[in-house]
GROMACS .gro file of C-alpha atoms in nm:
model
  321
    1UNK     CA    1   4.889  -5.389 -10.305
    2UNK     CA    2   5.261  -5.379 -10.386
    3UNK     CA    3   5.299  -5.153 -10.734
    4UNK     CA    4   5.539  -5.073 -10.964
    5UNK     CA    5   5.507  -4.793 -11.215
    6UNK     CA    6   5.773  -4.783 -11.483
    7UNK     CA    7   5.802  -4.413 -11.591
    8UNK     CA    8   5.658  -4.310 -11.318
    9UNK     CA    9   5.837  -3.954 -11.238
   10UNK     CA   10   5.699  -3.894 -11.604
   11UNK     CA   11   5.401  -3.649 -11.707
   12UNK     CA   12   5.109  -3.937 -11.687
   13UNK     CA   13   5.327  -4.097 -11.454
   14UNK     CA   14   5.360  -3.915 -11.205
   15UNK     CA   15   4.936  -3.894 -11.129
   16UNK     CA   16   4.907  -4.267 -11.175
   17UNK     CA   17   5.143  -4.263 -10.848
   18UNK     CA   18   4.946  -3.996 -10.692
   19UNK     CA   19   4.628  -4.145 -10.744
   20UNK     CA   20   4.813  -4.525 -10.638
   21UNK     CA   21   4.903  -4.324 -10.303
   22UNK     CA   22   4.536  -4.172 -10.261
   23UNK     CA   23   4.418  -4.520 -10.271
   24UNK     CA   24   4.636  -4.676  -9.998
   25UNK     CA   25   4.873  -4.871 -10.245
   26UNK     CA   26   5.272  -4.951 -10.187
   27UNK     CA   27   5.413  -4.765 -10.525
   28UNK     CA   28   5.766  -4.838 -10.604
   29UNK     CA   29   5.877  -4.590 -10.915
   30UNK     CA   30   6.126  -4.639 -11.173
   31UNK     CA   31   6.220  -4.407 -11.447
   32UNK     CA   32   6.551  -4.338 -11.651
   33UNK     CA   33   6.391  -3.942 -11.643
   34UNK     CA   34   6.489  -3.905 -11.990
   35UNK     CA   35   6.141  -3.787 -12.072
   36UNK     CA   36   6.083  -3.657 -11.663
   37UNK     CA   37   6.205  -3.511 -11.386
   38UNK     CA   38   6.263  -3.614 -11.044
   39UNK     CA   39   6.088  -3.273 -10.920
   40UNK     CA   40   5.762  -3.448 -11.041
   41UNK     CA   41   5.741  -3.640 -10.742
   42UNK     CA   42   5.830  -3.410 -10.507
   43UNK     CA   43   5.500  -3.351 -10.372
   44UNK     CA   44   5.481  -3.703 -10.308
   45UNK     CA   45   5.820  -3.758 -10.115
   46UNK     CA   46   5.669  -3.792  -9.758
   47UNK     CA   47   5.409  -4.023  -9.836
   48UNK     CA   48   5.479  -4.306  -9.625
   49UNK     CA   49   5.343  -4.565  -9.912
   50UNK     CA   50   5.600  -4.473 -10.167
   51UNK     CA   51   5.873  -4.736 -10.105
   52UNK     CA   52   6.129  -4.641 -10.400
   53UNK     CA   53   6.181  -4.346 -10.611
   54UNK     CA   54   6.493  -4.509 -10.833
   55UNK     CA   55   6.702  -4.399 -11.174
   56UNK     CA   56   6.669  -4.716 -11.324
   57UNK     CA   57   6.683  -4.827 -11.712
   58UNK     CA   58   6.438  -5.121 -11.806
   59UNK     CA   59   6.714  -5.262 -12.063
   60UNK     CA   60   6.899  -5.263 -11.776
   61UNK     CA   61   6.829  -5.655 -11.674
   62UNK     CA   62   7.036  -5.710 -11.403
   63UNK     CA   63   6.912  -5.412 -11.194
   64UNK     CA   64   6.547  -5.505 -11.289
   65UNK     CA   65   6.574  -5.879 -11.175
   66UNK     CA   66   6.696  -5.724 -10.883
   67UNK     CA   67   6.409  -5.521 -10.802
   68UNK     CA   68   6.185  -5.788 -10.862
   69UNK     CA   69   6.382  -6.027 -10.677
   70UNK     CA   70   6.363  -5.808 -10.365
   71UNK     CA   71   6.049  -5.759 -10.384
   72UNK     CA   72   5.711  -5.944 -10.467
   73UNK     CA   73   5.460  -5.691 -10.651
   74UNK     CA   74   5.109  -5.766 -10.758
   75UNK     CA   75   5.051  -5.507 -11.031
   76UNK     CA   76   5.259  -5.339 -11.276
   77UNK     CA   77   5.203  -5.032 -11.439
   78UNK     CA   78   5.436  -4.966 -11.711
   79UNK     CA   79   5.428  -4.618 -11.888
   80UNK     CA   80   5.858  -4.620 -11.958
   81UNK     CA   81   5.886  -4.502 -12.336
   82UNK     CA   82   6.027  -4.342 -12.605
   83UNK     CA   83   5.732  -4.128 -12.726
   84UNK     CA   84   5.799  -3.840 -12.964
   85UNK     CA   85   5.708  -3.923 -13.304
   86UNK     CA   86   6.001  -3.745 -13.494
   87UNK     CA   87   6.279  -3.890 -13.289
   88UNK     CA   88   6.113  -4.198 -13.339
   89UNK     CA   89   6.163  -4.086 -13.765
   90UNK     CA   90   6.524  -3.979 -13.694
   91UNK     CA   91   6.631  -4.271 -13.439
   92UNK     CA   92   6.435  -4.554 -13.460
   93UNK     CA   93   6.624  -4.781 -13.314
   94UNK     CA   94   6.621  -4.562 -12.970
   95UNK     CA   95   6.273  -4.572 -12.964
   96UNK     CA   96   6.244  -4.962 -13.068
   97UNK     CA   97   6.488  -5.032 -12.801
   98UNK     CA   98   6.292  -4.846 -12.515
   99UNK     CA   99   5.925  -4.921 -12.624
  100UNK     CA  100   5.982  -5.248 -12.723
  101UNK     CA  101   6.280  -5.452 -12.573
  102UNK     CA  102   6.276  -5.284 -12.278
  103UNK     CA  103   5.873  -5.421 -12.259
  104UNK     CA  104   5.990  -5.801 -12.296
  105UNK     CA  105   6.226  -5.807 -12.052
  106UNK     CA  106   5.965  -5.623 -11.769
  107UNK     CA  107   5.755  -5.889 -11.946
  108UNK     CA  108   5.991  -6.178 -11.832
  109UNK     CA  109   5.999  -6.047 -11.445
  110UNK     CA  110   5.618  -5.994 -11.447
  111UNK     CA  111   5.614  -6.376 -11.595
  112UNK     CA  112   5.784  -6.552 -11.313
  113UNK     CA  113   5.593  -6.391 -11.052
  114UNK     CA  114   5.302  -6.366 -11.277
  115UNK     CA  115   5.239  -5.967 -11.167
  116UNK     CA  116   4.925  -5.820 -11.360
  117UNK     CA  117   5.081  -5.558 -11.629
  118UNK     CA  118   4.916  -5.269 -11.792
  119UNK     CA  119   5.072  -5.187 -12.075
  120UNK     CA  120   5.069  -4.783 -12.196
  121UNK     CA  121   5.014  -4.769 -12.545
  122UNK     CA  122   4.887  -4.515 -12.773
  123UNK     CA  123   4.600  -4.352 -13.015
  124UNK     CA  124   4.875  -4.333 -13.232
  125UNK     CA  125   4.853  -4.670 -13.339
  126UNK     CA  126   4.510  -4.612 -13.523
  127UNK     CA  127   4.421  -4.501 -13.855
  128UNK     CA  128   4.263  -4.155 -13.919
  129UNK     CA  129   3.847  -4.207 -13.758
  130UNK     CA  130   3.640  -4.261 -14.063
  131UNK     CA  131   3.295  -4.089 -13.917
  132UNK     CA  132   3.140  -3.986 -13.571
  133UNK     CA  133   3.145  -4.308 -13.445
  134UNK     CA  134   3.534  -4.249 -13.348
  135UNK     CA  135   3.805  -4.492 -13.321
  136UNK     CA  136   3.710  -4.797 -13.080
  137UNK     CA  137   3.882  -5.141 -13.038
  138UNK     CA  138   3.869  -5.251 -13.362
  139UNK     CA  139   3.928  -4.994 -13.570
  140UNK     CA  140   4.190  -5.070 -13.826
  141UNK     CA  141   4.540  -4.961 -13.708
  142UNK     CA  142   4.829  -4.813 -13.881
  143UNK     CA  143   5.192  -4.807 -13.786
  144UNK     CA  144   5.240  -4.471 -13.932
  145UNK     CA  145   5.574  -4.393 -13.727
  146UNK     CA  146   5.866  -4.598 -13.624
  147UNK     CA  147   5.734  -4.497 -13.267
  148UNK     CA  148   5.380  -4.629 -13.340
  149UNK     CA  149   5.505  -4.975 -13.497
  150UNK     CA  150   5.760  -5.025 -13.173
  151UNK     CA  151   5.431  -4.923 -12.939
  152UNK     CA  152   5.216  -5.190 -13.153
  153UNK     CA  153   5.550  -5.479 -13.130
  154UNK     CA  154   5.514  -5.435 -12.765
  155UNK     CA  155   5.147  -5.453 -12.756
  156UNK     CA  156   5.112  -5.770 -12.947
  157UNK     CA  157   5.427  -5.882 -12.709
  158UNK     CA  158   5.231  -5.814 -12.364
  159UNK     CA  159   4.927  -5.966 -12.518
  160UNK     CA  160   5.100  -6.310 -12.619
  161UNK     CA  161   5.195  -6.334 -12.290
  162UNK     CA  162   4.843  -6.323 -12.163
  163UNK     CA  163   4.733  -6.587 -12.416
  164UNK     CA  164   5.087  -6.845 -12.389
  165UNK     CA  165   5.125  -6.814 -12.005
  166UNK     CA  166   4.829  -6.692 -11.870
  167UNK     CA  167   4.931  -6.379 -11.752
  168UNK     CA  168   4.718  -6.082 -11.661
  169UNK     CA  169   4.772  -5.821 -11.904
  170UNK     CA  170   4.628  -5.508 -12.053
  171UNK     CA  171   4.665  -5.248 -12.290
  172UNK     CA  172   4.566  -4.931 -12.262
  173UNK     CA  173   4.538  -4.666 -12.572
  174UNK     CA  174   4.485  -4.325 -12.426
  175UNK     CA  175   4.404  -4.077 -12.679
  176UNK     CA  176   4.561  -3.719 -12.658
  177UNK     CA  177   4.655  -3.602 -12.342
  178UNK     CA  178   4.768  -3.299 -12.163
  179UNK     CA  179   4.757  -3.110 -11.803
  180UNK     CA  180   4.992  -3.015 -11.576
  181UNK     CA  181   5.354  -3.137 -11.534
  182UNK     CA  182   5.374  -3.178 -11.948
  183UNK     CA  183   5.668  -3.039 -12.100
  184UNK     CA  184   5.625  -2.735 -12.275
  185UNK     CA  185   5.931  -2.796 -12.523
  186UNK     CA  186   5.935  -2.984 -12.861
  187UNK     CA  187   5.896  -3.308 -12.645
  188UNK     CA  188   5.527  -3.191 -12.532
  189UNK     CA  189   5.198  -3.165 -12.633
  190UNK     CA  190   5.008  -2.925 -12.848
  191UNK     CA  191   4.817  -2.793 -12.571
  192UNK     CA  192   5.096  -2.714 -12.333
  193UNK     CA  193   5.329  -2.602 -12.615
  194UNK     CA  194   5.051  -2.357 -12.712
  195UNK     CA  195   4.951  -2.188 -12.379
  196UNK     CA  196   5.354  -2.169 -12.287
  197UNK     CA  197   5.411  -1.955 -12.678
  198UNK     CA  198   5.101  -1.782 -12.548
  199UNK     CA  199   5.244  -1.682 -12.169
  200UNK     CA  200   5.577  -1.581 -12.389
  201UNK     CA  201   5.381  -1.356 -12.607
  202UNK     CA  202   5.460  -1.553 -12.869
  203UNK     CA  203   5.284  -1.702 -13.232
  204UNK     CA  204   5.132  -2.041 -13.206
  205UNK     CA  205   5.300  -2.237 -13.490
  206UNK     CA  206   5.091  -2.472 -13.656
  207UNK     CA  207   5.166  -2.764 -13.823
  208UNK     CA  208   5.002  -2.796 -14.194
  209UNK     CA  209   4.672  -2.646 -14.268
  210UNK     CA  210   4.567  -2.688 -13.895
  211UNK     CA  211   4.277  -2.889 -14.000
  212UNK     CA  212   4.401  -3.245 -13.826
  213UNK     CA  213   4.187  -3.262 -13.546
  214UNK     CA  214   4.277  -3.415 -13.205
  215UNK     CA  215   4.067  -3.563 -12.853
  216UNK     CA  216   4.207  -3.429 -12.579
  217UNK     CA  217   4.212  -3.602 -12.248
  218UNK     CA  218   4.268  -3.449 -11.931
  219UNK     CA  219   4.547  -3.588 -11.753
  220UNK     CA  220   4.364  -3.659 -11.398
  221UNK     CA  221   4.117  -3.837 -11.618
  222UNK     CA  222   4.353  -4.009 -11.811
  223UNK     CA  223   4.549  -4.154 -11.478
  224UNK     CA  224   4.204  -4.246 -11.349
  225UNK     CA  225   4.145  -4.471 -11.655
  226UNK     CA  226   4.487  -4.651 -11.628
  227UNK     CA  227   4.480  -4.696 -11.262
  228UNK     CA  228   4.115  -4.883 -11.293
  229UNK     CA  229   4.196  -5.090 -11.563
  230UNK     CA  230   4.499  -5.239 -11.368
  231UNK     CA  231   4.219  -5.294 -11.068
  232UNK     CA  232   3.989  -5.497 -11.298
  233UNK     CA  233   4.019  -5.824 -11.391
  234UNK     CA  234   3.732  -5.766 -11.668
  235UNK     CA  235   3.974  -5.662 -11.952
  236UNK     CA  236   4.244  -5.906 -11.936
  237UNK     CA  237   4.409  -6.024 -12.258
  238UNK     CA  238   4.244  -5.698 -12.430
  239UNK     CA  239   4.304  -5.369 -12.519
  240UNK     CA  240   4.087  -5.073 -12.427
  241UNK     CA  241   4.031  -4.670 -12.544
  242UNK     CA  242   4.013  -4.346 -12.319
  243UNK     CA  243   3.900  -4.040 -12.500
  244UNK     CA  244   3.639  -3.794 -12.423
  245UNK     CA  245   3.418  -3.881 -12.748
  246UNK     CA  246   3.496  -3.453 -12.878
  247UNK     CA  247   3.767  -3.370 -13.129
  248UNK     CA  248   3.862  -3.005 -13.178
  249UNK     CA  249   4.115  -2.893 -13.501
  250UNK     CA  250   4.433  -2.766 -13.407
  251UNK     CA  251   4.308  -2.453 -13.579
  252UNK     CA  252   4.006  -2.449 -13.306
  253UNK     CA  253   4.277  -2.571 -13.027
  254UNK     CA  254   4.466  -2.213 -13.124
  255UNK     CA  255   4.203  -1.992 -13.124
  256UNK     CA  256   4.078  -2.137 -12.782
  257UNK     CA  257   4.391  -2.122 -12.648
  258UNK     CA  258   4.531  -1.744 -12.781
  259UNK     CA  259   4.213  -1.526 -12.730
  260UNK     CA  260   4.342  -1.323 -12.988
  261UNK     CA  261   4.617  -1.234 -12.781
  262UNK     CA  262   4.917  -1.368 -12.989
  263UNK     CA  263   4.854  -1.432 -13.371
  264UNK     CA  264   4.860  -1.791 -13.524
  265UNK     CA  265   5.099  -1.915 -13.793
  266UNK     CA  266   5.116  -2.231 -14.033
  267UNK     CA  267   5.389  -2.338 -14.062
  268UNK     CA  268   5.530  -2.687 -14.292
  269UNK     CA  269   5.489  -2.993 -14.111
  270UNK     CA  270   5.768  -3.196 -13.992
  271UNK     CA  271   5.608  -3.531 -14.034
  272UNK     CA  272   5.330  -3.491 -14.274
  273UNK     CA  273   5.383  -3.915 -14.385
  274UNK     CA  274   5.312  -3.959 -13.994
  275UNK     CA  275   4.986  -3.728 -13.920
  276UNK     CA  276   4.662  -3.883 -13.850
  277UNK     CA  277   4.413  -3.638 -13.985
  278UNK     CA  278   4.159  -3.712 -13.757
  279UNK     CA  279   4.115  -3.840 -13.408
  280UNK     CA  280   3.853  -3.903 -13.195
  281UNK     CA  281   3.781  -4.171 -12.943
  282UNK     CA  282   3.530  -4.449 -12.893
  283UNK     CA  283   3.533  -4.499 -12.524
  284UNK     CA  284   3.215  -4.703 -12.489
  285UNK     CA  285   3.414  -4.989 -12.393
  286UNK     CA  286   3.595  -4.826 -12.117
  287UNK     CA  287   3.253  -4.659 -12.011
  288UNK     CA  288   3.118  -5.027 -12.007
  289UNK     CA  289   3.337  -5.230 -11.788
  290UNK     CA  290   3.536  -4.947 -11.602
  291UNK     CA  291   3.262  -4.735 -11.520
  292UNK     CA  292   3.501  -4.474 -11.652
  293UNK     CA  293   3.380  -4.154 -11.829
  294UNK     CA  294   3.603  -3.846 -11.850
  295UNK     CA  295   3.512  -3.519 -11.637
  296UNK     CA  296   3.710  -3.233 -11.701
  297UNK     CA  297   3.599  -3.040 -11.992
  298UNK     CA  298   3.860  -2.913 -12.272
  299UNK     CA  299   3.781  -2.538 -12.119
  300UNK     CA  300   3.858  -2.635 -11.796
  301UNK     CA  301   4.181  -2.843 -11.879
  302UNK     CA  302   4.292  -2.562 -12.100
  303UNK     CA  303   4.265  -2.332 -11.793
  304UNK     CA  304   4.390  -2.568 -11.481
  305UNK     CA  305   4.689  -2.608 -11.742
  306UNK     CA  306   4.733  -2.244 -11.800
  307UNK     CA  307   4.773  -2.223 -11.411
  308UNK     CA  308   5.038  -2.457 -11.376
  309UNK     CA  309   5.228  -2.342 -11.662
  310UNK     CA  310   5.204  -1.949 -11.543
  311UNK     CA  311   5.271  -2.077 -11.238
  312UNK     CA  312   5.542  -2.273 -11.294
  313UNK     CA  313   5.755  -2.148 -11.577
  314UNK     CA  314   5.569  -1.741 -11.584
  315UNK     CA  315   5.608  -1.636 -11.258
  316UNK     CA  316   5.713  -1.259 -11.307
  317UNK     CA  317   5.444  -1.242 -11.558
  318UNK     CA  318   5.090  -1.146 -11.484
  319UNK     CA  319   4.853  -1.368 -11.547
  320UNK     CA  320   4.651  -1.332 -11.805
  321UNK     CA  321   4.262  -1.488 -11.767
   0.00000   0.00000   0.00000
């Protein structure tokens, strides 16, 4: 198939195009890197089935129409957004602009050539779980940050246009992930922020009491699960959860992570209106029509992570097992 992945130099981005590439697939990738880097890719470069590595801004339109107008793809994955929640509190427009109007108008391309769309949303979007069960499909949802109401507008965008033209669309609501190729700055997640204070020989701030609790889905896992719901035509027109059914505190997340080897600190939170106590994913669904269940194990994504970052960012230091 021909492919497009928006965001694609970005951290889940960049192993949705890898695993595209494994599977034989034309990938053409666009990304305005302000969340990525070019470097991502680089392993990729001399793969003769990626077509187009190109800085490229979805609100942008006449560049886009372009690109589709050269070009006639059959599947679009589109993972280009704004995603940290407190520039989302301090700029909201940004993100509104990015995750939301830059969504319609790859909407209105994928329309007149009616190319399937998988749209990247977030766990974000839910309301704290309740009880074991976890947060599946229905679960009530709760726009708790500028950045989780713009990822919900686009959403219920990419779904109308399943429903008023018929096109194939879905959404997909990861819950949290991390790996390798996540920043390690402000911008990232817990996990990589964590291991890279921990390399520095420095305290692992926590946010709040530490008692918010988080699933954490490995990254290869997490690319796997977006790349097979654009194959199936099974959930088009719905929206579907990837999770690995285990929450850990960020207390528990610290202590797993440090090994005692750099102490822990609270610390206030930035957003405290914008936490979500507790998450922790229903995946049934996904398990149902995917086939999809997550493999890699918190302790082993903690320590494949570890490597890249020490390998990446800590190479004069010795690494520490």
């Amino acid at each position: 198939m021909n492919i497009l992945v928006t965001g694609g130099t970005g951290f889940i981005g960049r192993w949705v195009v890898g695993r595209l590439l494994r599977d034989g697939h034309k990938v053409w990738v666009i990304d305005n890197l302000a969340n990525s880097s070019l470097e991502n890719v680089n392993e990729f470069l001399d793969n003769k089935n990626l077509q187009m590595v190109k800085i490229m801004d979805l609100k942008d339109r006449e560049p886009l129409h372009e690109l589709f107008r050269e070009t006639t793809f059959e599947l679009c994955y589109h993972l280009a957004a704004s995603i940290n929640v407190q520039d989302s509190i301090d700029d909201p427009e940004t993100t509104f602009n990015n995750d939301t109007v830059a969504t319609f108008y790859l909407l209105e391309e994928c329309r007149r050539q009616q190319v399937k769309i998988v749209f990247m949303s977030t766990c974000m979007v839910y309301a704290r779980a309740s009880d074991e069960h976890g947060i599946d499909e229905q679960s009530p949802i709760k726009p708790a940050s500028p950045y989780a109401g713009a990822k919900i507008a686009a959403e219920n965008m990419v779904l109308s246009y399943f429903f008023a033209y018929g096109l194939p669309a879905v959404v997909v609501r990861p819950f949290n992930t991390y790996g390798p190729f996540q920043r390690t700055g402000g911008e990232g997640g817990v996990v990589a922020i964590f291991i890279h204070n921990k390399l520095k020989g420095e305290p692992l701030n926590i946010y709040g009491e530490g008692t918010q609790s988080r699933d954490l889905l490995y990254v290869a896992d997490c690319a796997d699960f977006v790349v097979e719901a654009g194959y199936s035509d099974q959930l088009n027109g719905e929206i579907v959860n990837a999770g690995t059914g285990r929450d850990i505190s960020i207390n528990q997340l610290a202590e797993l992570i440090s090994k005692g080897q750099v102490p822990i600190h609270h610390i206030p939170h930035i957003h405290p209106q914008s936490e979500i106590q507790k998450l922790l994913c229903n995946f049934q669904k996904a398990e149902k029509t995917l086939s999809w269940t997550p493999k890699v194990t918190i302790e082993e994504g903690i320590k494949q992570t570890e490597k890249w970052i020490q390998s990446t960012f800590h190479r004069k230091e010795p690494f520490k097992s």
